């Protein structure tokens, strides 16, 4: 199936956001990469804020779909959590998705247009809710023993994952991600 122009624009915008954040790219950058005029980009996405909002929505929908798939196809809470961490470890090691788009945008949240910031927050709320549900299921099955509430442990885990991405990126050592998040599941296991 051939990609639409809108999808190509979104894919390029995503790689540019991951590389340099919201203010790190322009429509001229997208124009050069996609091979279309800036006016054509404006036809699809009248403003940069609208483009990034659609990008965040697409990213969030894909993340939600992936997390739903983990719940449906991975047998238990420990394995689901491990699969989530393994996904990011693979993406960072092979550079297929070296950083979370929403984590990059969250670093700039005070400078983002409010509609974009609201969508970024929604992504984090959805991820925290999924992590909380997995932790609760693990507690119910006596697989996890939590030092804090499932909601707090979910926030700690989410911060560990995004912090590990940041450390791996800052130091140019993709293997740091696994070194940082690897002990997280062991810490939670009963």
Coordinates of N, CA and C in Angstrom, one line a residue:
X1 N 0.8 -1.2 0.0 CA 0.0 0.0 0.0 C 0.9 1.2 0.0
X2 N 0.6 2.1 -0.9 CA 1.4 3.4 -1.0 C 1.0 4.4 0.0
X3 N 2.0 5.1 0.6 CA 1.7 6.1 1.5 C 1.1 7.3 0.9
X4 N 0.2 7.9 1.6 CA -0.4 9.2 1.2 C 0.6 10.3 1.4
X5 N 0.4 11.5 0.8 CA 1.3 12.6 1.1 C 1.2 13.0 2.5
X6 N 0.0 13.0 3.1 CA -0.1 13.3 4.5 C 0.7 12.4 5.4
X7 N 0.7 11.1 5.1 CA 1.5 10.2 5.9 C 3.0 10.4 5.8
X8 N 3.4 10.7 4.6 CA 4.8 11.0 4.3 C 5.2 12.3 5.1
X9 N 4.4 13.3 5.1 CA 4.6 14.5 5.9 C 4.7 14.2 7.3
X10 N 3.8 13.4 7.8 CA 3.8 13.0 9.3 C 5.1 12.2 9.6
X11 N 5.4 11.3 8.8 CA 6.6 10.5 9.0 C 7.9 11.4 9.1
X12 N 8.0 12.3 8.2 CA 9.2 13.2 8.2 C 9.1 14.1 9.4
X13 N 7.9 14.6 9.7 CA 7.8 15.5 10.9 C 8.2 14.7 12.2
X14 N 7.8 13.5 12.2 CA 8.1 12.7 13.4 C 9.6 12.5 13.6
X15 N 10.3 12.2 12.5 CA 11.7 12.1 12.6 C 12.4 13.4 13.0
X16 N 11.9 14.5 12.5 CA 12.4 15.8 12.8 C 12.1 16.2 14.2
X17 N 10.9 15.9 14.8 CA 10.6 16.1 16.2 C 11.5 15.3 17.1
X18 N 11.7 14.1 16.7 CA 12.6 13.2 17.6 C 14.0 13.8 17.5
X19 N 14.5 14.3 16.4 CA 15.8 14.8 16.3 C 16.0 16.2 17.0
X20 N 15.0 17.0 16.9 CA 15.2 18.4 17.4 C 14.1 19.1 18.1
X21 N 13.0 18.4 18.3 CA 11.9 19.0 19.0 C 11.0 19.8 18.2
X22 N 10.0 20.4 18.8 CA 9.0 21.2 18.1 C 9.6 22.4 17.3
X23 N 10.5 23.1 18.0 CA 11.1 24.2 17.3 C 12.3 23.9 16.5
X24 N 12.6 22.6 16.4 CA 13.8 22.2 15.6 C 13.6 21.9 14.2
X25 N 12.4 22.2 13.7 CA 12.1 22.0 12.3 C 11.2 23.0 11.7
X26 N 11.1 23.1 10.4 CA 10.2 24.0 9.7 C 9.6 23.3 8.6
X27 N 8.6 23.9 8.0 CA 8.0 23.3 6.8 C 9.0 23.2 5.6
X28 N 10.0 24.1 5.6 CA 11.0 24.0 4.6 C 11.8 22.6 4.7
X29 N 12.0 22.2 5.9 CA 12.7 20.9 6.2 C 11.9 19.8 5.6
X30 N 10.6 19.8 5.9 CA 9.7 18.8 5.4 C 9.6 18.8 3.9
X31 N 9.5 20.0 3.4 CA 9.4 20.2 1.9 C 10.6 19.5 1.2
X32 N 11.8 19.8 1.7 CA 13.0 19.2 1.2 C 13.0 17.7 1.3
X33 N 12.6 17.2 2.4 CA 12.6 15.7 2.6 C 11.6 15.0 1.8
X34 N 10.4 15.6 1.7 CA 9.3 14.9 1.0 C 9.3 15.2 -0.5
X35 N 9.9 16.3 -0.9 CA 10.0 16.7 -2.3 C 8.7 17.4 -2.8
X36 N 8.1 18.2 -1.9 CA 6.9 18.9 -2.3 C 7.1 20.4 -1.8
X37 N 6.2 21.3 -2.4 CA 6.3 22.7 -2.0 C 5.7 22.9 -0.6
X38 N 6.2 24.0 0.0 CA 5.7 24.3 1.4 C 4.2 24.5 1.3
X39 N 3.7 25.2 0.3 CA 2.3 25.4 0.1 C 1.5 24.1 0.1
X40 N 2.1 23.1 -0.4 CA 1.4 21.8 -0.4 C 1.3 21.2 1.0
X41 N 2.3 21.5 1.8 CA 2.2 21.0 3.2 C 1.1 21.8 4.0
X42 N 1.1 23.1 3.7 CA 0.0 23.9 4.3 C -1.4 23.5 3.9
X43 N -1.5 22.9 2.7 CA -2.8 22.4 2.2 C -3.2 21.2 3.1
X44 N -2.3 20.4 3.5 CA -2.6 19.2 4.4 C -2.7 19.6 5.9
X45 N -1.8 20.5 6.3 CA -1.7 20.9 7.7 C -1.4 22.4 7.7
X46 N -2.5 23.2 7.8 CA -2.4 24.7 7.7 C -1.4 25.3 8.6
X47 N -1.2 24.7 9.8 CA -0.2 25.3 10.8 C 0.6 24.2 11.3
X48 N 1.8 24.6 11.8 CA 2.7 23.7 12.5 C 2.1 23.0 13.7
X49 N 1.3 23.8 14.4 CA 0.6 23.3 15.6 C -0.4 22.2 15.2
X50 N -1.1 22.4 14.1 CA -2.0 21.3 13.7 C -1.3 20.1 13.2
X51 N -0.2 20.3 12.5 CA 0.6 19.2 12.1 C 1.1 18.3 13.3
X52 N 1.7 19.0 14.3 CA 2.2 18.3 15.4 C 1.1 17.7 16.3
X53 N 0.0 18.3 16.3 CA -1.2 17.7 17.1 C -1.6 16.5 16.4
X54 N -1.7 16.5 15.1 CA -2.1 15.2 14.3 C -1.0 14.2 14.5
X55 N 0.2 14.6 14.5 CA 1.3 13.7 14.7 C 1.3 13.0 16.1
X56 N 1.0 13.8 17.1 CA 0.9 13.3 18.5 C -0.3 12.3 18.6
X57 N -1.4 12.7 17.9 CA -2.6 11.8 17.9 C -2.3 10.5 17.3
X58 N -1.6 10.5 16.1 CA -1.3 9.3 15.4 C -0.3 8.5 16.3
X59 N 0.6 9.1 16.9 CA 1.6 8.4 17.7 C 0.9 7.8 18.9
X60 N 0.0 8.5 19.5 CA -0.8 8.0 20.7 C -1.6 6.8 20.3
X61 N -2.3 6.9 19.1 CA -3.2 5.8 18.7 C -2.3 4.6 18.4
X62 N -1.2 4.8 17.8 CA -0.3 3.6 17.6 C 0.2 3.0 18.9
X63 N 0.5 3.8 19.8 CA 1.0 3.3 21.1 C -0.2 2.6 21.8
X64 N -1.3 3.2 21.8 CA -2.5 2.5 22.4 C -2.8 1.2 21.8
X65 N -2.7 1.1 20.5 CA -2.9 -0.1 19.7 C -1.8 -1.2 20.1
X66 N -0.6 -0.7 20.2 CA 0.5 -1.6 20.6 C 0.3 -2.2 22.0
X67 N -0.1 -1.3 22.9 CA -0.3 -1.7 24.3 C -1.5 -2.7 24.4
X68 N -2.5 -2.4 23.6 CA -3.7 -3.3 23.6 C -3.3 -4.7 23.1
X69 N -2.5 -4.7 22.1 CA -2.0 -5.9 21.5 C -1.2 -6.7 22.5
X70 N -0.3 -6.0 23.3 CA 0.4 -6.7 24.3 C -0.5 -7.4 25.3
X71 N -1.6 -6.6 25.7 CA -2.5 -7.2 26.7 C -3.2 -8.4 26.1
X72 N -3.5 -8.4 24.8 CA -4.2 -9.5 24.2 C -3.3 -10.7 23.8
X73 N -2.1 -10.4 23.5 CA -1.2 -11.5 23.0 C -0.1 -12.0 23.9
X74 N 0.2 -11.2 24.9 CA 1.2 -11.6 25.8 C 0.6 -12.1 27.1
X75 N 1.0 -13.3 27.6 CA 0.2 -14.0 28.6 C 0.0 -13.3 30.0
X76 N 0.9 -12.7 30.5 CA 0.7 -12.2 31.9 C 1.4 -10.8 32.1
X77 N 1.1 -10.2 33.3 CA 1.6 -8.9 33.6 C 3.1 -8.7 33.5
X78 N 3.8 -9.7 34.1 CA 5.3 -9.6 34.0 C 5.8 -9.6 32.6
X79 N 5.2 -10.5 31.8 CA 5.6 -10.6 30.4 C 5.2 -9.4 29.6
X80 N 4.0 -8.8 29.9 CA 3.6 -7.6 29.2 C 4.5 -6.5 29.5
X81 N 4.9 -6.3 30.8 CA 5.8 -5.2 31.1 C 7.2 -5.4 30.5
X82 N 7.6 -6.7 30.5 CA 8.9 -7.0 29.8 C 8.8 -6.7 28.3
X83 N 7.7 -7.1 27.7 CA 7.5 -6.8 26.2 C 7.6 -5.3 25.9
X84 N 7.0 -4.5 26.8 CA 7.0 -3.1 26.6 C 8.4 -2.5 26.7
X85 N 9.2 -3.0 27.7 CA 10.6 -2.6 27.9 C 11.4 -3.1 26.7
X86 N 11.2 -4.3 26.3 CA 11.9 -4.9 25.1 C 11.7 -4.1 23.8
X87 N 10.4 -3.7 23.7 CA 10.1 -2.9 22.5 C 11.0 -1.7 22.4
X88 N 11.1 -0.9 23.5 CA 11.9 0.3 23.5 C 13.4 0.0 23.4
X89 N 13.8 -1.1 24.0 CA 15.2 -1.5 23.9 C 15.6 -1.8 22.5
X90 N 14.7 -2.5 21.8 CA 15.0 -2.8 20.4 C 15.0 -1.6 19.5
X91 N 14.0 -0.7 19.7 CA 13.9 0.6 19.0 C 15.2 1.4 19.2
X92 N 15.7 1.4 20.4 CA 16.9 2.3 20.7 C 18.1 1.6 20.1
X93 N 18.2 0.3 20.3 CA 19.4 -0.4 19.8 C 19.5 -0.3 18.3
X94 N 18.4 -0.5 17.6 CA 18.5 -0.5 16.1 C 18.2 0.9 15.5
X95 N 18.0 1.8 16.4 CA 17.7 3.2 16.0 C 16.5 3.4 15.1
X96 N 15.5 2.4 15.2 CA 14.3 2.5 14.4 C 13.4 3.6 15.0
X97 N 13.4 3.7 16.3 CA 12.6 4.8 17.0 C 13.4 5.1 18.2
X98 N 14.5 5.9 18.0 CA 15.4 6.1 19.1 C 15.0 6.9 20.3
X99 N 13.8 7.5 20.2 CA 13.3 8.4 21.3 C 11.8 8.5 21.1
X100 N 11.1 8.6 22.2 CA 9.6 8.8 22.2 C 9.3 10.2 21.8
X101 N 8.5 10.3 20.8 CA 8.1 11.6 20.3 C 7.5 12.5 21.4
X102 N 6.6 11.9 22.2 CA 5.9 12.6 23.3 C 6.9 13.0 24.4
X103 N 7.9 12.2 24.6 CA 8.9 12.5 25.6 C 9.7 13.8 25.2
X104 N 10.0 13.8 23.9 CA 10.7 14.9 23.3 C 9.9 16.2 23.4
X105 N 8.6 16.1 23.1 CA 7.7 17.2 23.2 C 7.5 17.6 24.6
X106 N 7.4 16.7 25.5 CA 7.2 17.0 26.9 C 8.3 17.8 27.5
X107 N 9.5 17.6 27.0 CA 10.7 18.5 27.4 C 10.5 19.9 27.1
X108 N 9.6 20.2 26.1 CA 9.4 21.6 25.6 C 7.9 22.0 26.0
X109 N 7.3 21.3 26.8 CA 5.8 21.5 27.0 C 5.4 23.0 27.3
X110 N 6.3 23.7 28.0 CA 5.9 25.1 28.3 C 6.0 26.0 27.1
X111 N 6.7 25.6 26.1 CA 6.8 26.4 24.8 C 5.8 25.9 23.7
X112 N 5.1 24.8 24.0 CA 4.2 24.3 23.0 C 2.9 25.0 22.9
X113 N 2.2 25.1 21.8 CA 0.9 25.6 21.8 C 0.0 24.7 22.7
X114 N -0.9 25.3 23.4 CA -1.7 24.5 24.4 C -2.4 23.3 23.8
X115 N -3.0 23.3 22.6 CA -3.6 22.1 22.1 C -2.6 21.0 21.9
X116 N -1.4 21.3 21.5 CA -0.4 20.3 21.3 C 0.0 19.7 22.7
X117 N 0.2 20.6 23.6 CA 0.6 20.2 25.0 C -0.5 19.3 25.6
X118 N -1.7 19.6 25.4 CA -2.8 18.8 25.9 C -2.8 17.4 25.3
X119 N -2.5 17.3 24.1 CA -2.4 15.9 23.4 C -1.2 15.2 23.9
X120 N -0.1 15.9 24.2 CA 1.1 15.2 24.8 C 0.8 14.7 26.2
X121 N 0.1 15.5 27.0 CA -0.3 15.1 28.3 C -1.2 13.8 28.2
X122 N -2.1 13.8 27.3 CA -3.0 12.7 27.1 C -2.2 11.4 26.8
X123 N -1.2 11.5 26.0 CA -0.4 10.3 25.8 C 0.2 9.8 27.1
X124 N 0.8 10.7 27.9 CA 1.3 10.2 29.2 C 0.3 9.7 30.1
X125 N -0.9 10.3 30.1 CA -2.0 9.8 31.0 C -2.4 8.4 30.5
X126 N -2.5 8.1 29.2 CA -2.8 6.8 28.7 C -1.8 5.8 29.0
X127 N -0.5 6.1 28.9 CA 0.6 5.2 29.2 C 0.6 4.9 30.7
X128 N 0.4 5.9 31.5 CA 0.4 5.7 32.9 C -0.8 4.8 33.3
X129 N -1.9 5.0 32.7 CA -3.1 4.1 33.0 C -2.8 2.7 32.6
X130 N -2.2 2.5 31.4 CA -1.9 1.1 31.0 C -0.9 0.5 32.0
X131 N 0.2 1.2 32.3 CA 1.2 0.6 33.3 C 0.5 0.3 34.6
X132 N -0.4 1.2 35.1 CA -1.1 1.0 36.3 C -1.9 -0.3 36.3
X133 N -2.6 -0.5 35.2 CA -3.5 -1.7 35.1 C -2.6 -2.9 35.0
X134 N -1.5 -2.9 34.4 CA -0.6 -4.1 34.3 C -0.1 -4.4 35.7
X135 N 0.4 -3.3 36.5 CA 0.9 -3.5 37.8 C -0.2 -4.0 38.7
X136 N -1.5 -3.5 38.6 CA -2.6 -4.0 39.5 C -2.8 -5.5 39.2
X137 N -2.8 -5.8 37.9 CA -3.1 -7.2 37.5 C -2.0 -8.1 38.1
X138 N -0.7 -7.6 38.1 CA 0.4 -8.4 38.7 C 0.3 -8.5 40.2
X139 N -0.2 -7.5 40.8 CA -0.4 -7.6 42.3 C -1.5 -8.6 42.6
X140 N -2.6 -8.5 41.9 CA -3.8 -9.4 42.1 C -3.3 -10.9 41.9
X141 N -2.4 -11.1 41.0 CA -1.9 -12.5 40.7 C -0.7 -12.8 41.6
X142 N -0.4 -11.9 42.5 CA 0.8 -12.1 43.4 C 2.1 -12.3 42.7
X143 N 2.2 -11.6 41.6 CA 3.4 -11.6 40.8 C 4.3 -10.3 41.1
X144 N 3.6 -9.3 41.5 CA 4.3 -8.0 41.9 C 4.1 -7.7 43.3
X145 N 5.1 -7.2 44.0 CA 5.0 -6.6 45.3 C 5.4 -5.2 45.2
X146 N 4.5 -4.2 45.4 CA 4.8 -2.8 45.1 C 5.1 -2.1 46.4
X147 N 6.1 -1.3 46.4 CA 6.5 -0.4 47.6 C 5.6 0.8 47.7
X148 N 4.9 1.1 46.6 CA 4.0 2.3 46.6 C 2.7 1.9 45.9
X149 N 1.8 2.8 45.7 CA 0.6 2.5 45.0 C 0.9 2.1 43.5
X150 N 0.0 1.4 42.9 CA 0.2 1.1 41.5 C 0.4 2.3 40.6
X151 N -0.4 3.4 40.9 CA -0.3 4.6 40.2 C 1.1 5.3 40.3
X152 N 1.6 5.3 41.6 CA 3.0 5.8 41.8 C 4.1 5.0 41.1
X153 N 3.9 3.7 41.2 CA 4.9 2.8 40.6 C 4.9 2.9 39.1
X154 N 3.7 3.2 38.5 CA 3.6 3.4 37.1 C 4.3 4.6 36.7
X155 N 4.2 5.7 37.5 CA 4.9 7.0 37.2 C 6.4 6.7 37.3
X156 N 6.9 6.0 38.3 CA 8.3 5.7 38.5 C 8.8 4.9 37.3
X157 N 8.1 3.9 36.9 CA 8.5 3.1 35.7 C 8.5 3.9 34.4
X158 N 7.5 4.8 34.2 CA 7.4 5.6 33.1 C 8.6 6.6 33.0
X159 N 8.9 7.2 34.2 CA 10.1 8.1 34.3 C 11.4 7.3 34.1
X160 N 11.5 6.1 34.5 CA 12.7 5.3 34.3 C 12.9 5.0 32.8
X161 N 11.8 4.7 32.1 CA 11.9 4.4 30.7 C 12.3 5.6 29.9
X162 N 11.7 6.7 30.2 CA 12.0 8.0 29.4 C 13.4 8.5 29.9
X163 N 13.7 8.4 31.1 CA 15.1 8.8 31.6 C 16.1 8.0 31.0
X164 N 15.9 6.7 30.8 CA 16.8 5.8 30.2 C 17.0 6.1 28.8
X165 N 16.0 6.5 28.1 CA 16.1 6.9 26.7 C 17.0 8.1 26.6
X166 N 16.8 9.1 27.5 CA 17.5 10.3 27.5 C 19.0 10.0 27.8
X167 N 19.3 9.2 28.8 CA 20.7 8.8 29.1 C 21.4 8.1 27.9
X168 N 20.7 7.2 27.3 CA 21.2 6.5 26.2 C 21.5 7.4 25.0
X169 N 20.6 8.4 24.8 CA 20.8 9.4 23.7 C 21.9 10.3 24.1
X170 N 21.9 10.9 25.3 CA 22.9 11.9 25.7 C 24.3 11.4 25.6
X171 N 24.5 10.1 26.0 CA 25.8 9.5 26.1 C 26.2 8.7 24.9
X172 N 25.2 8.6 23.9 CA 25.5 7.8 22.7 C 25.7 6.4 23.0
X173 N 25.1 5.8 24.0 CA 25.3 4.4 24.4 C 23.9 3.8 24.5
X174 N 23.4 3.2 23.4 CA 22.1 2.6 23.4 C 21.9 1.5 24.5
X175 N 23.1 0.8 24.8 CA 23.0 -0.3 25.8 C 22.7 0.2 27.2
X176 N 22.8 1.5 27.4 CA 22.5 2.1 28.7 C 21.0 1.9 29.0
X177 N 20.2 1.9 28.0 CA 18.7 1.8 28.2 C 18.4 0.5 29.0
X178 N 18.9 -0.6 28.5 CA 18.7 -1.9 29.2 C 19.3 -1.9 30.6
X179 N 20.5 -1.3 30.7 CA 21.1 -1.3 32.0 C 20.3 -0.5 33.1
X180 N 19.6 0.5 32.6 CA 18.8 1.3 33.5 C 17.4 0.7 33.8
X181 N 16.7 0.2 32.8 CA 15.4 -0.3 33.0 C 15.3 -1.8 33.3
X182 N 16.4 -2.5 33.0 CA 16.5 -3.9 33.3 C 16.1 -4.3 34.7
X183 N 16.7 -3.6 35.7 CA 16.4 -4.0 37.1 C 15.0 -3.6 37.5
X184 N 14.2 -2.8 36.7 CA 12.9 -2.4 37.2 C 11.9 -3.5 37.4
X185 N 11.9 -4.5 36.5 CA 10.9 -5.6 36.7 C 11.4 -6.5 37.9
X186 N 12.7 -6.7 38.0 CA 13.1 -7.5 39.2 C 12.8 -6.8 40.5
X187 N 12.8 -5.5 40.5 CA 12.4 -4.7 41.7 C 11.0 -4.9 42.1
X188 N 10.1 -5.0 41.0 CA 8.7 -5.1 41.3 C 8.2 -6.6 41.6
X189 N 9.0 -7.6 41.1 CA 8.6 -8.9 41.3 C 8.4 -9.3 42.8
X190 N 7.4 -10.1 43.0 CA 7.1 -10.6 44.4 C 8.1 -11.7 44.8

